[in-house]
PDB file of C-alpha atoms in Angstrom:
ATOM      1  CA  MET A   6     -81.322-137.955 -12.395  1.00 60.00           C
ATOM      2  CA  ASN A   7     -79.862-137.417  -8.944  1.00 89.00           C
ATOM      3  CA  ALA A   8     -78.855-140.596  -7.180  1.00 96.00           C
ATOM      4  CA  ILE A   9     -79.998-139.337  -3.753  1.00 98.00           C
ATOM      5  CA  ILE A  10     -83.104-137.721  -2.319  1.00 98.00           C
ATOM      6  CA  SER A  11     -83.593-135.641   0.788  1.00 97.00           C
ATOM      7  CA  ALA A  12     -86.139-136.587   3.423  1.00 97.00           C
ATOM      8  CA  SER A  13     -88.232-133.517   2.686  1.00 97.00           C
ATOM      9  CA  ASP A  14     -88.319-134.235  -1.034  1.00 97.00           C
ATOM     10  CA  LEU A  15     -89.235-137.844  -0.367  1.00 98.00           C
ATOM     11  CA  ALA A  16     -92.124-136.779   1.865  1.00 97.00           C
ATOM     12  CA  ASN A  17     -93.430-134.605  -0.972  1.00 97.00           C
ATOM     13  CA  ASP A  18     -92.986-137.383  -3.556  1.00 97.00           C
ATOM     14  CA  LEU A  19     -94.928-139.804  -1.379  1.00 96.00           C
ATOM     15  CA  LYS A  20     -97.906-137.451  -1.606  1.00 95.00           C
ATOM     16  CA  GLY A  21     -97.674-137.261  -5.410  1.00 93.00           C
ATOM     17  CA  ALA A  22     -99.488-139.075  -8.194  1.00 93.00           C
ATOM     18  CA  THR A  23     -96.696-141.644  -8.626  1.00 94.00           C
ATOM     19  CA  PRO A  24     -95.206-142.279  -5.170  1.00 97.00           C
ATOM     20  CA  PRO A  25     -91.973-144.258  -5.116  1.00 98.00           C
ATOM     21  CA  VAL A  26     -91.665-147.836  -3.921  1.00 98.00           C
ATOM     22  CA  LEU A  27     -89.793-147.803  -0.627  1.00 98.00           C
ATOM     23  CA  LEU A  28     -87.219-150.455   0.213  1.00 98.00           C
ATOM     24  CA  ASP A  29     -85.816-150.784   3.735  1.00 98.00           C
ATOM     25  CA  VAL A  30     -82.344-152.370   3.579  1.00 98.00           C
ATOM     26  CA  ARG A  31     -81.133-152.158   7.151  1.00 97.00           C
ATOM     27  CA  TRP A  32     -77.951-154.170   7.584  1.00 94.00           C
ATOM     28  CA  GLN A  33     -74.672-154.117   9.478  1.00 87.00           C
ATOM     29  CA  LEU A  34     -71.452-155.977   9.006  1.00 77.00           C
ATOM     30  CA  THR A  35     -71.528-158.397  11.930  1.00 62.00           C
ATOM     31  CA  ALA A  36     -68.352-159.831  13.424  1.00 52.00           C
ATOM     32  CA  ALA A  37     -68.259-162.482  16.151  1.00 46.00           C
ATOM     33  CA  LYS A  38     -69.029-161.028  19.592  1.00 47.00           C
ATOM     34  CA  ALA A  39     -67.230-162.352  22.693  1.00 49.00           C
ATOM     35  CA  ALA A  40     -70.134-161.516  24.945  1.00 57.00           C
ATOM     36  CA  GLY A  41     -72.443-163.818  23.015  1.00 62.00           C
ATOM     37  CA  GLU A  42     -74.610-161.026  21.710  1.00 68.00           C
ATOM     38  CA  PRO A  43     -76.894-162.030  18.821  1.00 75.00           C
ATOM     39  CA  PRO A  44     -75.928-160.700  15.393  1.00 79.00           C
ATOM     40  CA  TYR A  45     -77.579-157.626  14.022  1.00 82.00           C
ATOM     41  CA  ASP A  46     -81.121-158.395  12.790  1.00 90.00           C
ATOM     42  CA  GLY A  47     -82.247-155.929  10.136  1.00 91.00           C
ATOM     43  CA  ARG A  48     -85.713-157.426   9.825  1.00 94.00           C
ATOM     44  CA  ALA A  49     -86.270-157.102  13.595  1.00 94.00           C
ATOM     45  CA  GLU A  50     -85.226-153.438  13.375  1.00 95.00           C
ATOM     46  CA  TYR A  51     -87.594-152.966  10.476  1.00 97.00           C
ATOM     47  CA  GLU A  52     -90.493-154.473  12.460  1.00 96.00           C
ATOM     48  CA  THR A  53     -89.970-151.966  15.284  1.00 96.00           C
ATOM     49  CA  GLY A  54     -90.652-149.093  12.912  1.00 97.00           C
ATOM     50  CA  HIS A  55     -90.105-148.210   9.252  1.00 98.00           C
ATOM     51  CA  LEU A  56     -91.220-145.680   6.692  1.00 98.00           C
ATOM     52  CA  PRO A  57     -94.911-146.192   5.950  1.00 97.00           C
ATOM     53  CA  GLY A  58     -95.274-148.640   3.090  1.00 97.00           C
ATOM     54  CA  ALA A  59     -91.628-149.675   3.036  1.00 98.00           C
ATOM     55  CA  VAL A  60     -90.794-153.314   2.300  1.00 98.00           C
ATOM     56  CA  TYR A  61     -87.860-154.992   3.983  1.00 98.00           C
ATOM     57  CA  VAL A  62     -85.069-156.261   1.736  1.00 98.00           C
ATOM     58  CA  ASP A  63     -82.485-158.673   3.146  1.00 97.00           C
ATOM     59  CA  LEU A  64     -79.016-157.781   1.835  1.00 97.00           C
ATOM     60  CA  ASP A  65     -77.439-161.128   2.607  1.00 95.00           C
ATOM     61  CA  ARG A  66     -80.226-163.191   1.031  1.00 95.00           C
ATOM     62  CA  GLU A  67     -81.674-160.970  -1.700  1.00 98.00           C
ATOM     63  CA  LEU A  68     -78.837-158.620  -2.742  1.00 98.00           C
ATOM     64  CA  ALA A  69     -76.100-161.243  -2.522  1.00 97.00           C
ATOM     65  CA  SER A  70     -75.630-165.007  -2.763  1.00 96.00           C
ATOM     66  CA  ALA A  71     -73.924-167.240  -0.193  1.00 95.00           C
ATOM     67  CA  PRO A  72     -70.267-166.474   0.627  1.00 93.00           C
ATOM     68  CA  GLY A  73     -67.760-168.527  -1.302  1.00 92.00           C
ATOM     69  CA  GLU A  74     -64.978-168.262  -3.851  1.00 89.00           C
ATOM     70  CA  GLY A  75     -66.606-165.089  -5.165  1.00 93.00           C
ATOM     71  CA  GLY A  76     -66.236-163.295  -1.850  1.00 94.00           C
ATOM     72  CA  ARG A  77     -68.518-162.635   1.152  1.00 94.00           C
ATOM     73  CA  HIS A  78     -71.283-160.892  -0.825  1.00 96.00           C
ATOM     74  CA  PRO A  79     -71.110-162.185  -4.395  1.00 97.00           C
ATOM     75  CA  LEU A  80     -73.854-161.290  -6.854  1.00 97.00           C
ATOM     76  CA  PRO A  81     -77.198-162.963  -6.236  1.00 97.00           C
ATOM     77  CA  ASP A  82     -78.816-165.240  -8.744  1.00 97.00           C
ATOM     78  CA  LEU A  83     -80.592-162.669 -10.925  1.00 97.00           C
ATOM     79  CA  ALA A  84     -83.818-164.656 -11.138  1.00 97.00           C
ATOM     80  CA  HIS A  85     -83.956-164.744  -7.340  1.00 97.00           C
ATOM     81  CA  PHE A  86     -83.107-161.027  -7.154  1.00 98.00           C
ATOM     82  CA  GLY A  87     -85.800-160.162  -9.719  1.00 98.00           C
ATOM     83  CA  ALA A  88     -88.413-162.190  -7.851  1.00 98.00           C
ATOM     84  CA  ALA A  89     -87.521-160.431  -4.565  1.00 98.00           C
ATOM     85  CA  MET A  90     -87.827-157.036  -6.224  1.00 98.00           C
ATOM     86  CA  ARG A  91     -91.191-157.915  -7.808  1.00 98.00           C
ATOM     87  CA  ARG A  92     -92.495-159.166  -4.419  1.00 98.00           C
ATOM     88  CA  ALA A  93     -91.486-155.768  -3.018  1.00 98.00           C
ATOM     89  CA  GLY A  94     -93.601-154.040  -5.669  1.00 98.00           C
ATOM     90  CA  VAL A  95     -90.787-152.859  -7.919  1.00 98.00           C
ATOM     91  CA  SER A  96     -91.800-152.130 -11.528  1.00 98.00           C
ATOM     92  CA  SER A  97     -89.698-150.628 -14.293  1.00 95.00           C
ATOM     93  CA  GLY A  98     -91.984-147.650 -14.669  1.00 94.00           C
ATOM     94  CA  THR A  99     -92.197-146.740 -10.987  1.00 96.00           C
ATOM     95  CA  PRO A 100     -89.564-144.818  -9.051  1.00 98.00           C
ATOM     96  CA  VAL A 101     -87.758-146.546  -6.186  1.00 98.00           C
ATOM     97  CA  VAL A 102     -86.218-145.081  -3.051  1.00 98.00           C
ATOM     98  CA  VAL A 103     -83.999-147.205  -0.826  1.00 98.00           C
ATOM     99  CA  TYR A 104     -82.793-146.466   2.669  1.00 98.00           C
ATOM    100  CA  ASP A 105     -81.021-148.121   5.601  1.00 97.00           C
ATOM    101  CA  GLY A 106     -80.239-147.287   9.180  1.00 95.00           C
ATOM    102  CA  GLY A 107     -78.007-144.359   8.294  1.00 93.00           C
ATOM    103  CA  GLN A 108     -74.636-145.775   7.353  1.00 92.00           C
ATOM    104  CA  GLY A 109     -75.702-145.801   3.691  1.00 95.00           C
ATOM    105  CA  TRP A 110     -73.715-148.873   2.620  1.00 96.00           C
ATOM    106  CA  ALA A 111     -76.599-151.329   2.327  1.00 97.00           C
ATOM    107  CA  ALA A 112     -78.899-148.802   0.617  1.00 98.00           C
ATOM    108  CA  ALA A 113     -76.154-148.115  -1.861  1.00 98.00           C
ATOM    109  CA  ARG A 114     -75.788-151.830  -2.620  1.00 98.00           C
ATOM    110  CA  ALA A 115     -79.532-151.998  -3.375  1.00 98.00           C
ATOM    111  CA  TRP A 116     -79.261-148.817  -5.496  1.00 98.00           C
ATOM    112  CA  TRP A 117     -76.340-150.289  -7.430  1.00 98.00           C
ATOM    113  CA  MET A 118     -78.029-153.655  -8.013  1.00 98.00           C
ATOM    114  CA  LEU A 119     -81.175-152.023  -9.375  1.00 98.00           C
ATOM    115  CA  ARG A 120     -79.286-149.563 -11.558  1.00 98.00           C
ATOM    116  CA  TRP A 121     -76.891-152.266 -12.852  1.00 98.00           C
ATOM    117  CA  THR A 122     -79.810-154.488 -13.811  1.00 98.00           C
ATOM    118  CA  GLY A 123     -81.586-151.727 -15.678  1.00 97.00           C
ATOM    119  CA  HIS A 124     -83.989-149.890 -13.378  1.00 98.00           C
ATOM    120  CA  PRO A 125     -84.177-146.291 -14.669  1.00 96.00           C
ATOM    121  CA  ASP A 126     -85.220-144.425 -11.510  1.00 97.00           C
ATOM    122  CA  VAL A 127     -83.604-145.379  -8.182  1.00 98.00           C
ATOM    123  CA  ARG A 128     -82.487-143.031  -5.437  1.00 98.00           C
ATOM    124  CA  VAL A 129     -81.058-143.403  -1.928  1.00 98.00           C
ATOM    125  CA  LEU A 130     -82.551-141.507   1.015  1.00 98.00           C
ATOM    126  CA  ASP A 131     -79.673-139.223   1.984  1.00 98.00           C
ATOM    127  CA  GLY A 132     -78.884-139.810   5.693  1.00 97.00           C
ATOM    128  CA  GLY A 133     -81.067-142.914   5.846  1.00 97.00           C
ATOM    129  CA  LEU A 134     -83.729-143.523   8.484  1.00 97.00           C
ATOM    130  CA  PRO A 135     -82.287-140.943  10.966  1.00 96.00           C
ATOM    131  CA  ALA A 136     -82.938-138.191   8.438  1.00 97.00           C
ATOM    132  CA  TRP A 137     -86.645-139.025   8.220  1.00 97.00           C
ATOM    133  CA  GLU A 138     -88.801-136.646  10.313  1.00 94.00           C
ATOM    134  CA  GLY A 139     -92.194-138.219   9.566  1.00 93.00           C
ATOM    135  CA  SER A 140     -94.045-140.955  11.344  1.00 95.00           C
ATOM    136  CA  LEU A 141     -92.972-144.616  11.336  1.00 97.00           C
ATOM    137  CA  ASP A 142     -95.116-147.655  10.839  1.00 96.00           C
ATOM    138  CA  THR A 143     -94.916-151.210  12.237  1.00 97.00           C
ATOM    139  CA  SER A 144     -97.332-152.935   9.881  1.00 95.00           C
ATOM    140  CA  VAL A 145     -95.924-155.081   7.132  1.00 94.00           C
ATOM    141  CA  PRO A 146     -97.335-154.064   3.749  1.00 95.00           C
ATOM    142  CA  ALA A 147     -98.366-156.459   0.968  1.00 93.00           C
ATOM    143  CA  PRO A 148     -97.706-154.499  -2.222  1.00 96.00           C
ATOM    144  CA  ALA A 149     -99.043-155.507  -5.618  1.00 96.00           C
ATOM    145  CA  GLU A 150     -96.579-157.622  -7.568  1.00 97.00           C
ATOM    146  CA  GLY A 151     -94.196-155.552  -9.642  1.00 98.00           C
ATOM    147  CA  ASP A 152     -93.000-156.267 -13.167  1.00 98.00           C
ATOM    148  CA  PHE A 153     -89.291-155.544 -12.914  1.00 98.00           C
ATOM    149  CA  VAL A 154     -87.070-158.004 -14.788  1.00 98.00           C
ATOM    150  CA  PRO A 155     -83.316-157.513 -14.181  1.00 98.00           C
ATOM    151  CA  GLU A 156     -81.146-157.153 -17.277  1.00 97.00           C
ATOM    152  CA  PRO A 157     -77.483-156.763 -16.343  1.00 96.00           C
ATOM    153  CA  GLY A 158     -75.560-153.951 -17.944  1.00 94.00           C
ATOM    154  CA  ALA A 159     -71.994-152.619 -17.924  1.00 92.00           C
ATOM    155  CA  GLY A 160     -70.060-151.446 -14.892  1.00 94.00           C
ATOM    156  CA  LEU A 161     -69.011-154.739 -13.308  1.00 97.00           C
ATOM    157  CA  LEU A 162     -65.380-155.694 -12.595  1.00 98.00           C
ATOM    158  CA  ASP A 163     -63.891-159.084 -11.790  1.00 97.00           C
ATOM    159  CA  ALA A 164     -60.477-159.747 -10.297  1.00 97.00           C
ATOM    160  CA  ASP A 165     -58.633-159.611 -13.625  1.00 97.00           C
ATOM    161  CA  THR A 166     -60.282-156.422 -14.876  1.00 98.00           C
ATOM    162  CA  ALA A 167     -59.795-154.754 -11.478  1.00 98.00           C
ATOM    163  CA  ALA A 168     -56.078-155.570 -11.634  1.00 98.00           C
ATOM    164  CA  GLU A 169     -55.858-154.184 -15.134  1.00 98.00           C
ATOM    165  CA  LEU A 170     -57.784-151.035 -14.137  1.00 98.00           C
ATOM    166  CA  ALA A 171     -55.358-150.417 -11.246  1.00 97.00           C
ATOM    167  CA  ARG A 172     -52.648-150.080 -13.914  1.00 96.00           C
ATOM    168  CA  SER A 173     -54.520-148.267 -16.688  1.00 96.00           C
ATOM    169  CA  GLY A 174     -57.037-146.144 -14.801  1.00 97.00           C
ATOM    170  CA  VAL A 175     -57.936-145.408 -11.181  1.00 98.00           C
ATOM    171  CA  LEU A 176     -58.917-148.214  -8.821  1.00 98.00           C
ATOM    172  CA  LEU A 177     -60.190-146.868  -5.467  1.00 98.00           C
ATOM    173  CA  ASP A 178     -60.085-148.913  -2.229  1.00 98.00           C
ATOM    174  CA  ALA A 179     -63.077-147.858  -0.137  1.00 98.00           C
ATOM    175  CA  ARG A 180     -62.002-149.619   3.066  1.00 97.00           C
ATOM    176  CA  ALA A 181     -60.534-147.913   6.117  1.00 96.00           C
ATOM    177  CA  GLY A 182     -56.994-146.711   5.618  1.00 97.00           C
ATOM    178  CA  GLU A 183     -55.481-149.099   8.158  1.00 97.00           C
ATOM    179  CA  ARG A 184     -56.903-152.076   6.266  1.00 97.00           C
ATOM    180  CA  TYR A 185     -55.607-150.710   2.964  1.00 98.00           C
ATOM    181  CA  ARG A 186     -52.138-150.280   4.457  1.00 98.00           C
ATOM    182  CA  GLY A 187     -52.221-153.820   5.863  1.00 97.00           C
ATOM    183  CA  GLU A 188     -51.887-152.739   9.480  1.00 97.00           C
ATOM    184  CA  VAL A 189     -54.995-154.688  10.521  1.00 94.00           C
ATOM    185  CA  GLU A 190     -57.287-157.178   8.881  1.00 93.00           C
ATOM    186  CA  PRO A 191     -60.217-158.230  11.072  1.00 89.00           C
ATOM    187  CA  ILE A 192     -61.981-160.385   8.488  1.00 88.00           C
ATOM    188  CA  ASP A 193     -59.982-161.615   5.512  1.00 90.00           C
ATOM    189  CA  ARG A 194     -57.059-163.998   5.415  1.00 89.00           C
ATOM    190  CA  VAL A 195     -54.477-161.530   4.107  1.00 95.00           C
ATOM    191  CA  ALA A 196     -53.923-157.849   4.935  1.00 96.00           C
ATOM    192  CA  GLY A 197     -53.103-155.207   2.337  1.00 97.00           C
ATOM    193  CA  HIS A 198     -54.489-153.969  -0.974  1.00 98.00           C
ATOM    194  CA  ILE A 199     -54.559-154.662  -4.720  1.00 98.00           C
ATOM    195  CA  PRO A 200     -51.296-153.382  -6.184  1.00 98.00           C
ATOM    196  CA  GLY A 201     -51.905-149.978  -7.840  1.00 98.00           C
ATOM    197  CA  ALA A 202     -55.124-149.225  -5.925  1.00 98.00           C
ATOM    198  CA  VAL A 203     -55.516-145.862  -4.231  1.00 98.00           C
ATOM    199  CA  SER A 204     -56.808-145.553  -0.638  1.00 98.00           C
ATOM    200  CA  ALA A 205     -60.168-143.767  -0.632  1.00 98.00           C
ATOM    201  CA  PRO A 206     -62.164-144.576   2.546  1.00 98.00           C
ATOM    202  CA  THR A 207     -65.861-144.296   1.833  1.00 97.00           C
ATOM    203  CA  THR A 208     -66.400-142.666   5.251  1.00 96.00           C
ATOM    204  CA  GLU A 209     -64.860-139.507   3.793  1.00 97.00           C
ATOM    205  CA  ASN A 210     -67.690-139.154   1.288  1.00 97.00           C
ATOM    206  CA  VAL A 211     -70.106-137.968   4.004  1.00 97.00           C
ATOM    207  CA  GLY A 212     -70.352-135.307   6.654  1.00 96.00           C
ATOM    208  CA  ALA A 213     -70.800-135.713  10.410  1.00 92.00           C
ATOM    209  CA  ASP A 214     -74.547-136.177   9.859  1.00 92.00           C
ATOM    210  CA  GLY A 215     -73.990-139.161   7.571  1.00 93.00           C
ATOM    211  CA  ARG A 216     -75.222-137.279   4.481  1.00 96.00           C
ATOM    212  CA  TYR A 217     -73.218-137.076   1.302  1.00 97.00           C
ATOM    213  CA  LEU A 218     -70.947-134.109   0.780  1.00 97.00           C
ATOM    214  CA  PRO A 219     -72.047-131.649  -1.954  1.00 97.00           C
ATOM    215  CA  ALA A 220     -71.188-132.704  -5.470  1.00 97.00           C
ATOM    216  CA  ARG A 221     -68.539-130.000  -5.813  1.00 97.00           C
ATOM    217  CA  GLU A 222     -66.701-131.230  -2.731  1.00 98.00           C
ATOM    218  CA  LEU A 223     -66.904-134.812  -3.893  1.00 98.00           C
ATOM    219  CA  ARG A 224     -65.461-133.860  -7.300  1.00 97.00           C
ATOM    220  CA  GLU A 225     -62.585-132.118  -5.547  1.00 98.00           C
ATOM    221  CA  ARG A 226     -61.992-135.144  -3.331  1.00 98.00           C
ATOM    222  CA  PHE A 227     -61.817-137.579  -6.261  1.00 98.00           C
ATOM    223  CA  LYS A 228     -59.658-135.170  -8.249  1.00 97.00           C
ATOM    224  CA  GLY A 229     -57.197-135.250  -5.346  1.00 97.00           C
ATOM    225  CA  LEU A 230     -57.178-139.049  -5.596  1.00 97.00           C
ATOM    226  CA  GLY A 231     -56.171-138.955  -9.218  1.00 97.00           C
ATOM    227  CA  VAL A 232     -59.522-138.997 -10.992  1.00 97.00           C
ATOM    228  CA  SER A 233     -59.410-136.637 -13.962  1.00 93.00           C
ATOM    229  CA  GLU A 234     -61.904-136.021 -16.738  1.00 88.00           C
ATOM    230  CA  GLY A 235     -62.205-139.140 -18.851  1.00 89.00           C
ATOM    231  CA  SER A 236     -60.590-141.417 -16.245  1.00 94.00           C
ATOM    232  CA  ARG A 237     -61.831-144.964 -16.078  1.00 97.00           C
ATOM    233  CA  VAL A 238     -62.655-145.517 -12.387  1.00 98.00           C
ATOM    234  CA  GLY A 239     -63.313-148.675 -10.401  1.00 98.00           C
ATOM    235  CA  VAL A 240     -64.051-149.273  -6.717  1.00 98.00           C
ATOM    236  CA  TYR A 241     -63.647-152.179  -4.336  1.00 98.00           C
ATOM    237  CA  CYS A 242     -63.892-152.714  -0.608  1.00 97.00           C
ATOM    238  CA  GLY A 243     -64.099-155.807   1.554  1.00 96.00           C
ATOM    239  CA  SER A 244     -67.099-157.460  -0.085  1.00 95.00           C
ATOM    240  CA  GLY A 245     -68.737-155.055  -2.508  1.00 96.00           C
ATOM    241  CA  VAL A 246     -70.999-153.226  -0.060  1.00 97.00           C
ATOM    242  CA  SER A 247     -69.214-150.091   1.131  1.00 96.00           C
ATOM    243  CA  ALA A 248     -67.717-149.830  -2.370  1.00 98.00           C
ATOM    244  CA  ALA A 249     -71.254-149.384  -3.755  1.00 98.00           C
ATOM    245  CA  HIS A 250     -71.524-146.376  -1.410  1.00 98.00           C
ATOM    246  CA  GLU A 251     -68.411-144.945  -3.093  1.00 98.00           C
ATOM    247  CA  VAL A 252     -69.797-145.664  -6.579  1.00 98.00           C
ATOM    248  CA  LEU A 253     -72.862-143.666  -5.538  1.00 98.00           C
ATOM    249  CA  ALA A 254     -70.651-140.814  -4.276  1.00 98.00           C
ATOM    250  CA  LEU A 255     -68.893-140.781  -7.642  1.00 98.00           C
ATOM    251  CA  ALA A 256     -72.286-140.712  -9.382  1.00 97.00           C
ATOM    252  CA  ILE A 257     -73.247-137.647  -7.321  1.00 97.00           C
ATOM    253  CA  ALA A 258     -70.000-136.066  -8.479  1.00 97.00           C
ATOM    254  CA  GLY A 259     -70.896-136.883 -12.107  1.00 96.00           C
ATOM    255  CA  ILE A 260     -68.241-139.558 -12.438  1.00 97.00           C
ATOM    256  CA  PRO A 261     -69.208-143.010 -13.757  1.00 97.00           C
ATOM    257  CA  ALA A 262     -67.502-145.879 -11.983  1.00 98.00           C
ATOM    258  CA  GLU A 263     -67.367-149.680 -12.037  1.00 98.00           C
ATOM    259  CA  LEU A 264     -67.754-151.966  -9.030  1.00 98.00           C
ATOM    260  CA  TYR A 265     -65.619-154.985  -8.180  1.00 98.00           C
ATOM    261  CA  VAL A 266     -68.217-156.949  -6.294  1.00 98.00           C
ATOM    262  CA  GLY A 267     -65.866-159.760  -5.128  1.00 97.00           C
ATOM    263  CA  SER A 268     -63.568-157.089  -3.672  1.00 98.00           C
ATOM    264  CA  TRP A 269     -60.819-157.915  -1.147  1.00 97.00           C
ATOM    265  CA  SER A 270     -62.658-160.990   0.230  1.00 96.00           C
ATOM    266  CA  GLU A 271     -62.353-162.599  -3.224  1.00 97.00           C
ATOM    267  CA  TRP A 272     -58.958-161.187  -4.159  1.00 97.00           C
ATOM    268  CA  SER A 273     -57.256-162.232  -0.927  1.00 96.00           C
ATOM    269  CA  SER A 274     -58.694-165.757  -1.024  1.00 95.00           C
ATOM    270  CA  ASP A 275     -56.337-166.682  -3.892  1.00 95.00           C
ATOM    271  CA  PRO A 276     -52.707-167.037  -2.675  1.00 94.00           C
ATOM    272  CA  ASP A 277     -51.422-166.467  -6.185  1.00 95.00           C
ATOM    273  CA  ARG A 278     -52.788-162.929  -6.390  1.00 97.00           C
ATOM    274  CA  PRO A 279     -50.308-160.185  -5.465  1.00 97.00           C
ATOM    275  CA  VAL A 280     -50.743-158.107  -2.345  1.00 97.00           C
ATOM    276  CA  ALA A 281     -49.339-154.655  -1.614  1.00 97.00           C
ATOM    277  CA  VAL A 282     -48.943-153.136   1.893  1.00 97.00           C
ATOM    278  CA  GLY A 283     -48.202-149.696   3.244  1.00 97.00           C
ATOM    279  CA  PRO A 284     -49.464-146.275   2.065  1.00 95.00           C
ATOM    280  CA  ASP A 285     -47.953-146.502  -1.414  1.00 92.00           C
ATOM    281  CA  PRO A 286     -50.365-147.928  -4.066  1.00 94.00           C
ATOM    282  CA  GLN A 287     -47.678-150.234  -5.452  1.00 87.00           C
TER     283      GLN A 287
END
């Protein structure tokens, strides 16, 4: 099953006998603003217009738990996550399509959460809301309760297994190159990267229109980063959001990958963990 869907294919599926459940996961990483601007409000954006029938999902409250020792976006309580998905109408036997405002990171986090917890049919709208050419709706739907019960599977890394994978396989750092190299660090307490990790900014997985590159081009990209057939691959970022976008890109390329959800926000919080700087992985 393809991990992404085009806007035209989604429009056709919505007219079919088993239309997908639509989840709107608009979110942005919000830093403090000197001008006193309010933080980004995904729900307010949703209420100004969304795909007809889409239910809003709050990344910070439903796809993650409160920031802490596990990082800025640690895994949510699975009972809470399951209840949120059922309220949104998600059932195990019904396809799901998730989208965000176009960046793709938040939608990928929702995709990863649902896939990791056992949903068999989840796709991301390629290009997000900007790719949609149909009408938008402002009404808030009240879908019938779904039956999805999350059951966690494989594909999850913690700090120790991420460190081991950086030595034995390929650990990709999905953050911007300057953060990987330790030249800047706007959020976390320490700049740099996990020793052995390879710089692989997730922004290079998409074209100028925000849509994923073709599978062939993605395979070539990851091959150039050291991923060969049979490689064990892991991904991390700042807090397990943009890294999910890279896991999805790897899935498009036909490469299974594991996600370190705690990512750099967890790794760098412990002063005993080693830190590498500069362009060299080590």
